[in-house]
Coordinates of C-alpha atoms in Angstrom, one line a residue:
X24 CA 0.0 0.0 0.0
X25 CA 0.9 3.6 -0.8
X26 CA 1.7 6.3 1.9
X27 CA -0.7 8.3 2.8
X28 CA -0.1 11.2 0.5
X29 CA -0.6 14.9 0.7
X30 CA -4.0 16.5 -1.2
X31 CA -3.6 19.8 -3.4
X32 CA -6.3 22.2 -3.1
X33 CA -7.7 24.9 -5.3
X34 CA -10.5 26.3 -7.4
X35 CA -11.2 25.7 -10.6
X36 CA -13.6 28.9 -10.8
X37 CA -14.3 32.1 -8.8
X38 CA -16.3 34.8 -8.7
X39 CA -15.2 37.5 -10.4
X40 CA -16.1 41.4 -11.4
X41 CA -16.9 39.4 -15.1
X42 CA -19.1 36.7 -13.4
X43 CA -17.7 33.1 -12.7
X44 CA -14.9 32.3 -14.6
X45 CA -13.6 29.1 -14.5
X46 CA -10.7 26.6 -15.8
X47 CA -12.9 23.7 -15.5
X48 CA -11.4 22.3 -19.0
X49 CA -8.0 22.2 -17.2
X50 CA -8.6 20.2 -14.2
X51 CA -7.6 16.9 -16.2
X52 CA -5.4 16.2 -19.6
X53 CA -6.1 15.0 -22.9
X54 CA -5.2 11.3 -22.2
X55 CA -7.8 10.9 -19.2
X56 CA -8.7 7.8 -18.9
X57 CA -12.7 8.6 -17.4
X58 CA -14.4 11.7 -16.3
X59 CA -17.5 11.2 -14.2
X60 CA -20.2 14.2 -14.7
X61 CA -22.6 14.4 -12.1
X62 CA -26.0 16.1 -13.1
X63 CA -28.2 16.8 -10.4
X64 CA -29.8 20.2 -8.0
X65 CA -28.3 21.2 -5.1
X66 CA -28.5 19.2 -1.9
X67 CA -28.5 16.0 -4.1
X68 CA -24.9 14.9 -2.5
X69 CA -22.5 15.6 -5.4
X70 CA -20.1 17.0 -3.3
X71 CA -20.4 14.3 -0.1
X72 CA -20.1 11.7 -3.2
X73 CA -16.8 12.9 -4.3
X74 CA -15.3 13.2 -1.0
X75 CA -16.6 9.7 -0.6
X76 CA -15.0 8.7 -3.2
X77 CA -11.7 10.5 -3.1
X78 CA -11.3 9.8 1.0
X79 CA -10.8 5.9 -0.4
X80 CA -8.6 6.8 -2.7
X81 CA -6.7 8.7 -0.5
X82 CA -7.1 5.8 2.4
X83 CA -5.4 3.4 -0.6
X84 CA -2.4 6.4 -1.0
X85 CA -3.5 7.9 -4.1
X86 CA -2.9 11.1 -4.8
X87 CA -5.7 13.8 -5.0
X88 CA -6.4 17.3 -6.1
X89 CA -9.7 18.9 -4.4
X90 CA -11.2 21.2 -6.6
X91 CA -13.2 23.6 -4.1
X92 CA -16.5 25.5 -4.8
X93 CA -16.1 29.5 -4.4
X94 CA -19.6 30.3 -3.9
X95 CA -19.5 27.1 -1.1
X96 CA -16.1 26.6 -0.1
X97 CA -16.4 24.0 1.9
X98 CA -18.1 22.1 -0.8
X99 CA -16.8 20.5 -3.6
X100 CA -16.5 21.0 -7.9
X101 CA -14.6 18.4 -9.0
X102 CA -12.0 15.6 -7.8
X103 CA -8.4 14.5 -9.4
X104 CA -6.9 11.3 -8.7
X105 CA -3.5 12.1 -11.3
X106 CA -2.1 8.7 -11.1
X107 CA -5.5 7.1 -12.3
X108 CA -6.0 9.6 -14.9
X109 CA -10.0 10.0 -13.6
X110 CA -11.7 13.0 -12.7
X111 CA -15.3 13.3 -10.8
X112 CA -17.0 16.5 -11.4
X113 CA -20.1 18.6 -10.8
X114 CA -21.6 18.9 -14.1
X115 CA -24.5 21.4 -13.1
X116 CA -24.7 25.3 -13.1
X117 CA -22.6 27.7 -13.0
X118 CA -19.9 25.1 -14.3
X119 CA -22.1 23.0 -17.0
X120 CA -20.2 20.4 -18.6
X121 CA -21.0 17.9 -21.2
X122 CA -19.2 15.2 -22.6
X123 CA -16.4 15.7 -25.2
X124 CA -16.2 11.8 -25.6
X125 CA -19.4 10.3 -24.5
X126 CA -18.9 6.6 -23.4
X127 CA -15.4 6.8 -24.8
X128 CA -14.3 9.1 -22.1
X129 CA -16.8 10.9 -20.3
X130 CA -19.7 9.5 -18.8
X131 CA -22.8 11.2 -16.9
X132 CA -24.2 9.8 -13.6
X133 CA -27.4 11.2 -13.1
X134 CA -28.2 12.2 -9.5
X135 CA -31.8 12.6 -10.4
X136 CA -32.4 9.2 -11.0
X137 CA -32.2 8.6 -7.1
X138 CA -34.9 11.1 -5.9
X139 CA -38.5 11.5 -5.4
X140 CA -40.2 13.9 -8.1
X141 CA -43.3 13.7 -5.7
X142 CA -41.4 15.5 -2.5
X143 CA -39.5 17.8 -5.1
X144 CA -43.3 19.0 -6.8
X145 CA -44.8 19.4 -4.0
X146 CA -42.1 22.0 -2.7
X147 CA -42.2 23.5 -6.2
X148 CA -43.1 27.3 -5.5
X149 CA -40.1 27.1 -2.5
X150 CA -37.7 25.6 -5.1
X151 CA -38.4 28.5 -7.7
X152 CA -38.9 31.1 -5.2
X153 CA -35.5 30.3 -3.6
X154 CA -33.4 29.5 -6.8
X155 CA -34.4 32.7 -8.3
X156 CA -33.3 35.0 -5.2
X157 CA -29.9 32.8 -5.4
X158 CA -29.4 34.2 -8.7
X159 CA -30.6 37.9 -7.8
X160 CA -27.7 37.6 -5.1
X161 CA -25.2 36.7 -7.3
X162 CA -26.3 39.7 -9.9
X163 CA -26.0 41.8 -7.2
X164 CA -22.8 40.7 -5.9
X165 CA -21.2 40.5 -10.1
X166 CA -22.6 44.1 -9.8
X167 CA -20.8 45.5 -6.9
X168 CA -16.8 43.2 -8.4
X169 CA -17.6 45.3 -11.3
X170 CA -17.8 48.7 -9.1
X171 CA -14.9 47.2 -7.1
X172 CA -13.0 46.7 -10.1
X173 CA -13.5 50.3 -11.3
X174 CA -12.1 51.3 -8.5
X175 CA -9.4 49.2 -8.3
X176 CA -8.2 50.0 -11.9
X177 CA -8.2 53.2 -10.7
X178 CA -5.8 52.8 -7.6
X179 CA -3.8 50.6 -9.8
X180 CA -3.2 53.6 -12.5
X181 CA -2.4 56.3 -9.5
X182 CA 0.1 53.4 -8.2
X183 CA 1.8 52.8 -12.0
X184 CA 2.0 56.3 -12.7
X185 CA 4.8 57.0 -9.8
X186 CA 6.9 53.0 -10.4
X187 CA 10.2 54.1 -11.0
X188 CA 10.9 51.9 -14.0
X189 CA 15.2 51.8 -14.0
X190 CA 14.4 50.4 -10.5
X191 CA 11.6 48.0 -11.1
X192 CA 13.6 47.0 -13.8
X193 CA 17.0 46.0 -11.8
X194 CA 14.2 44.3 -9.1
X195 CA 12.6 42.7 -11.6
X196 CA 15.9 41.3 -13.5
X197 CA 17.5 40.3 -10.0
X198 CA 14.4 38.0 -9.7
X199 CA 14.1 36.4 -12.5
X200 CA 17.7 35.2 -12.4
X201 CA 17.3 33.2 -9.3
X202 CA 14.3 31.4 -10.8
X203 CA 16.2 30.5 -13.9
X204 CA 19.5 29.9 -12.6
X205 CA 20.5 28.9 -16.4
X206 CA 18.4 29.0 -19.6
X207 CA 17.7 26.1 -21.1
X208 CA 15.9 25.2 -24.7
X209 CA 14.1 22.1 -24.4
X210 CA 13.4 21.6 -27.7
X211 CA 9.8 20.7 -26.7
X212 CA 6.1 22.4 -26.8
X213 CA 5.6 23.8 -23.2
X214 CA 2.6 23.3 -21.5
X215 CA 0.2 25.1 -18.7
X216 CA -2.2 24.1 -16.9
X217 CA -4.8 27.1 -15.3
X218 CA -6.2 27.3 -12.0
X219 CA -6.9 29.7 -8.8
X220 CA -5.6 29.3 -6.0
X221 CA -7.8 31.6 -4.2
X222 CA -11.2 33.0 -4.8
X223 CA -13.8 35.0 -3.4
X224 CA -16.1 32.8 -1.7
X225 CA -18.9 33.9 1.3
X226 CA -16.3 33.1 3.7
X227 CA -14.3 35.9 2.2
X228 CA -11.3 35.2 0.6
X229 CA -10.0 31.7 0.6
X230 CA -6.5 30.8 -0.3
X231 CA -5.0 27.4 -0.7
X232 CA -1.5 28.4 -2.5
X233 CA 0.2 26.3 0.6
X234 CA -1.1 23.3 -0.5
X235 CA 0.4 23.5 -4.3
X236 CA 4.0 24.0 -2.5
X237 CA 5.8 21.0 -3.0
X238 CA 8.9 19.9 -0.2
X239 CA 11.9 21.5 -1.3
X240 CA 10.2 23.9 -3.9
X241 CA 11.9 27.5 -3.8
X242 CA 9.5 29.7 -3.1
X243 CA 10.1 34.0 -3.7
X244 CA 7.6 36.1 -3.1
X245 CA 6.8 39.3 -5.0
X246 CA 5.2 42.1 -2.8
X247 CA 3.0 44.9 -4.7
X248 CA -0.5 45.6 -4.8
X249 CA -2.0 47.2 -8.1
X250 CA -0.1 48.9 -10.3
X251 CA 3.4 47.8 -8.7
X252 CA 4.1 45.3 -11.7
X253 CA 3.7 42.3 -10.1
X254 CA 1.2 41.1 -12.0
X255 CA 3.4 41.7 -15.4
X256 CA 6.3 40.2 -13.8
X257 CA 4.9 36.9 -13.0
X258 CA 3.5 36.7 -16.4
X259 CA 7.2 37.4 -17.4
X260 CA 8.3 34.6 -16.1
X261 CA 5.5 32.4 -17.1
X262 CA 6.4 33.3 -20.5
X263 CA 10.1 32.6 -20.6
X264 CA 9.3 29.2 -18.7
X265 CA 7.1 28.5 -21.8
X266 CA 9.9 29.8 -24.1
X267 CA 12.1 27.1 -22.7
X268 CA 9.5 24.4 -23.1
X269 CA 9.2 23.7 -19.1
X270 CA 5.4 23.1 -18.1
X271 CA 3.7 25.4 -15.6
X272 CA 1.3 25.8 -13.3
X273 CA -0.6 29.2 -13.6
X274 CA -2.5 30.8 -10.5
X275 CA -5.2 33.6 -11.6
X276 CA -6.1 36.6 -9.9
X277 CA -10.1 36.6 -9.0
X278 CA -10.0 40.2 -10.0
X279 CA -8.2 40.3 -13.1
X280 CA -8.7 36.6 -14.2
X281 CA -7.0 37.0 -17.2
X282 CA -4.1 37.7 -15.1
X283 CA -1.6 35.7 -12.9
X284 CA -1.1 35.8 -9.2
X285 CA 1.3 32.8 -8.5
X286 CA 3.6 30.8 -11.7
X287 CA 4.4 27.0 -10.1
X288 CA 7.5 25.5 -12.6
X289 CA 7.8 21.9 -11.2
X290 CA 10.6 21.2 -13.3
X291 CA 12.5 23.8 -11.8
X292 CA 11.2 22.9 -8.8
X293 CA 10.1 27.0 -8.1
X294 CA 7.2 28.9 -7.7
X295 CA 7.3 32.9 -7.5
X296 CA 3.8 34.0 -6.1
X297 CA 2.3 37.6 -5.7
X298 CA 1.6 39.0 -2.1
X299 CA -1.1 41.7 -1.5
X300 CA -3.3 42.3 0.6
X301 CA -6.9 41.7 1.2
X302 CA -5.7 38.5 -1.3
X303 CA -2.5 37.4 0.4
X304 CA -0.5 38.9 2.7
X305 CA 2.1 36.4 3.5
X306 CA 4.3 33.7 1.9
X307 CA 1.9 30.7 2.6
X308 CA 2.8 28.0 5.1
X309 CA 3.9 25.0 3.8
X310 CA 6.5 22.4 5.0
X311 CA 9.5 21.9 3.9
X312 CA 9.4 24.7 1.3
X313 CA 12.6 27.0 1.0
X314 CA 11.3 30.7 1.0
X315 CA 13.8 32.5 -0.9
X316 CA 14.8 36.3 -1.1
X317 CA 12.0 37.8 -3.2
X318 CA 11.3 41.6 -4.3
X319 CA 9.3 44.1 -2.6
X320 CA 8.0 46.4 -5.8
X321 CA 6.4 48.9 -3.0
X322 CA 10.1 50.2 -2.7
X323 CA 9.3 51.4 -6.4
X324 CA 6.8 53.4 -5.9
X325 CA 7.5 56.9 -5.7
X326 CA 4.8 58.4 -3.4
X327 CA 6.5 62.5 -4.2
X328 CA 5.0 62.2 -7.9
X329 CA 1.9 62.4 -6.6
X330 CA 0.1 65.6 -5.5
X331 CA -2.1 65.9 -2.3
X332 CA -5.6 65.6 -4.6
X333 CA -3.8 62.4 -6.3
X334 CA -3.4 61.3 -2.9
X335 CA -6.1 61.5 -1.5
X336 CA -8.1 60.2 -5.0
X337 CA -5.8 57.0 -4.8
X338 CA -6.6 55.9 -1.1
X339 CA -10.3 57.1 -2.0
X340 CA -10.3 54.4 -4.4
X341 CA -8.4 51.6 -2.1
X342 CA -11.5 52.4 0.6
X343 CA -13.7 51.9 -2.0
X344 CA -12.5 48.8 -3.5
X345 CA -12.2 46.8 -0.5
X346 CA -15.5 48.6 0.5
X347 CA -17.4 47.6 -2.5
X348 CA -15.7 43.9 -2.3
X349 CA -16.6 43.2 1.2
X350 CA -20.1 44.0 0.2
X351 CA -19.6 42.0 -2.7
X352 CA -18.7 38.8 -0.3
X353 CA -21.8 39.3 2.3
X354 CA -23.9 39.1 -0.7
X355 CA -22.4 35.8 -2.2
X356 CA -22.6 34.7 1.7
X357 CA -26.5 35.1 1.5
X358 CA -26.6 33.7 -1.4
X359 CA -24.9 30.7 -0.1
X360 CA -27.3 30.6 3.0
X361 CA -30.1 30.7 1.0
X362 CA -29.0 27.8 -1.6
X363 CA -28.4 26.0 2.1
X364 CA -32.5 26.7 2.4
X365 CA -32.6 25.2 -1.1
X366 CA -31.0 22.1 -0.3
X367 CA -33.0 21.0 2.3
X368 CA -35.6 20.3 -0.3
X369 CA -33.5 18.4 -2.4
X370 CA -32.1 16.6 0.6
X371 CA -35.4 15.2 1.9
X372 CA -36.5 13.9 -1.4
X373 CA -32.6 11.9 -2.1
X374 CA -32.2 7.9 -1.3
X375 CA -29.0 8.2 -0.5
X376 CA -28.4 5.0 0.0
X377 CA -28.9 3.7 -3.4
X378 CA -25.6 6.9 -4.4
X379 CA -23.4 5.2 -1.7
X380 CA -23.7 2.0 -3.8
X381 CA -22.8 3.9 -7.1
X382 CA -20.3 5.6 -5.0
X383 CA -18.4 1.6 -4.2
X384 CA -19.1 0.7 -7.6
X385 CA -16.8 4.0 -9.3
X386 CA -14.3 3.1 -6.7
X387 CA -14.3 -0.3 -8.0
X388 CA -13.8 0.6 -11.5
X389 CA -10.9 3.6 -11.4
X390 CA -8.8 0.9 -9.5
X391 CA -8.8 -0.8 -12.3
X392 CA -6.7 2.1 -14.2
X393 CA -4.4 1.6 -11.7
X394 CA -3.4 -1.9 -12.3
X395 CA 0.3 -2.0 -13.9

C-alpha cells in the first residue's frame, strides 16, 4: 500500500467582477482515462459523493487534487486522482459540462435518477422562489466586483503612474535570475495548466496556494499591490518558462482573471507568487518549502509624484474597493445561506443509500486504471 499522500487544493472557478470564470477544461489532460459528470440540484450529494470517493482513494495512497467551490467553499467542484488519470465533477450550473467523448471518455451519472419527483413537486413554488433570489444575489454581488474593479483600476493607475521603472527594472531582473539559474531550450512544446488558488467565496477570501507548494520547492515572493508590476512580472516569467519548453502551473487573480497571481514550474522545482493584501498577505505556510529572497515592488513606488488631490483620489479608491468587495462577499454569503435553504428540499427527497452503492461501484472501477 501507498503512503498516505498529501491532497492539493484549489478552485477551478471564482467569482469575479466578469461573473464566474472558471478553468474547469483544465482540471484533467487529454489522455484521461474517465471523467464522471454528475448532473443533479443542489442538496442532491454531489459533493459528499466525491469526498466519498476521493477519502478511499486517499485511504489506498493515491494522490488527490480537491477542486473547491467558491460560492460554497467547503463544498466540492470536482475531484483528481492524477495517477488514475480519472476525474469526478459537478456537471450542473454555474460550471455545465458535457461530454467531449461520450462513453469513450466521459460518462454522466445522473443524481436525479435517485430522488422522489413527488417531494420535489410538492415544494415547487419554494424551489423556484429560492433558486431565483440565489441568482438575484449573485447579480447583485457581479454588480458590486464590477464597481470594485472600477475602483481598483483606478488605484492601480495612481500606483503605476509614480513605479520608478530603471528600479523596477534592476528588481525585476534580479528575480528572474534566481528562478532561472540557467536558460535552457528544451526543444519541446511547453505546456500550462490554469487554475486559482484563491477565490472570493462567502467566507471571504479563501486561499489554498500552501497546498500546491511542494517539499523542497523554492518559493520567492513578489510584494506589490495594483499597479506595482507584479502582475506583469509573473506573467514574465511564465512566458520565458514556456519559451524554454518547461510546463507550468498558472494561478489567476479573482479580480483580473486573465491575469496571474502565482507561476508554479515543477521542473525547476520553483514557484514565484504575488503577495497583496486583502488577497494574500504572506508567503503561505507550507512544510518543507525554502522561501527564498523575493522583491518588494512597493520600494518602487515613488509616493512624491503624486500631488495631495492624487493622494487622496488613490486611497479614496483603495477604501472603495475593499469597501465595494466586502459588500460583494456578504452578498455571495446570502446567497450561499439561502442555496443551504434550497438544499434541504433536495435533501429530503434523495435515497441516498442507493448513491453510496454507485459511490463503491466508481471506486471499483478507477482501481482498475491503476493496475500495472
Amino acid at each position: 500500500m501507498k503512503s498516505r499522500p498529501n491532497i492539493k487544493s484549489m478552485f477551478a472557478g471564482s467569482n469575479t467582477p466578469y461573473g464566474f470564470v472558471n478553468y474547469f477544461g483544465e482540471i484533467v489532460e487529454y489522455n484521461t482515462n474517465r471523467i464522471f459528470i454528475i448532473k443533479g440540484g443542489p442538496g442532491v450529494g454531489k459533493s459528499t459523493f466525491m469526498k466519498r470517493i476521493s477519502n478511499a482513494l486517499i485511504d489506498m495512497g493515491y494522490e488527490v487534487e480537491y477542486f473547491f467551490c467558491s460560492s460554497d467553499p467547503d463544498s466540492l467542484d470536482a475531484v483528481a486522482v492524477p495517477d488514475l488519470k480519472v476525474a469526478i465533477m459537478d456537471g450542473t450550473a454555474p460550471h455545465v459540462m458535457d461530454p467531449r467523448y461520450p462513453g469513450a471518455v466521459d460518462e454522466i451519472i445522473y443524481f436525479g435518477d435517485y430522488w422522489d419527483d413527488d417531494v420535489l413537486v410538492a415544494n415547487r413554488e419554494h424551489i423556484i422562489k429560492y433558486t431565483n433570489r440565489i441568482k438575484d444575489l449573485f447579480n447583485t454581488a457581479y454588480s458590486q466586483l464590477r464597481e470594485a474593479k472600477t475602483a481598483y483600476d483606478e488605484w492601480k493607475g495612481y500606483v503605476k503612474s509614480c513605479v520608478d521603472g530603471v528600479e523596477y527594472q534592476r528588481k525585476a531582473d534580479l528575480l528572474i535570475g534566481k528562478v532561472f539559474k540557467k536558460f535552457d531550450i528544451f526543444g519541446r512544446e511547453a505546456r500550462a495548466r490554469h487554475y486559482f488558488a484563491c477565490a472570493i467565496t462567502p467566507d471571504g477570501i479563501r486561499d489554498y496556494a500552501g497546498t500546491l507548494l511542494a517539499p523542497g520547492m523554492d518559493v520567492y515572493p513578489i510584494y506589490g499591490g495594483p499597479g506595482s508590476g507584479a502582475k506583469e512580472l509573473l506573467d514574465r516569467i511564465a512566458h520565458i518558462a514556456e519559451w524554454q519548453g518547461l510546463f507550468t502551473e498558472r494561478a489567476h487573480c479573482p479580480i483580473e482573471p486573465e491575469d496571474l497571481d502565482m507561476v508554479i514550474i515543477p521542473e525547476l522545482n520553483v514557484a514565484v507568487i504575488s503577495i497583496w493584501e486583502p488577497f494574500r498577505s504572506a508567503v503561505p505556510e507550507a512544510p518543507g518549502i525554502n522561501p527564498g529572497e523575493g522583491i518588494d515592488l512597493s520600494a518602487c513606488f515613488n509616493e512624491a509624484k503624486l500631488d495631495e488631490r492624487r493622494r487622496e483620489a488613490l486611497s479614496s479608491a483603495r477604501e472603495r474597493f475593499l469597501e465595494l468587495l466586502d459588500r460583494a462577499m456578504s452578498n455571495i454569503a446570502q446567497a450561499k445561506a439561502v442555496h443551504d435553504q434550497l438544499e434541504s428540499y433536495y435533501i429530503s427527497a434523495m435515497d441516498f443509500e442507493k448513491i453510496e452503492r454507485v459511490a463503491h461501484q466508481i471506486i471499483r472501477r478507477v482501481l482498475k486504471y491503476g493496475k500495472g
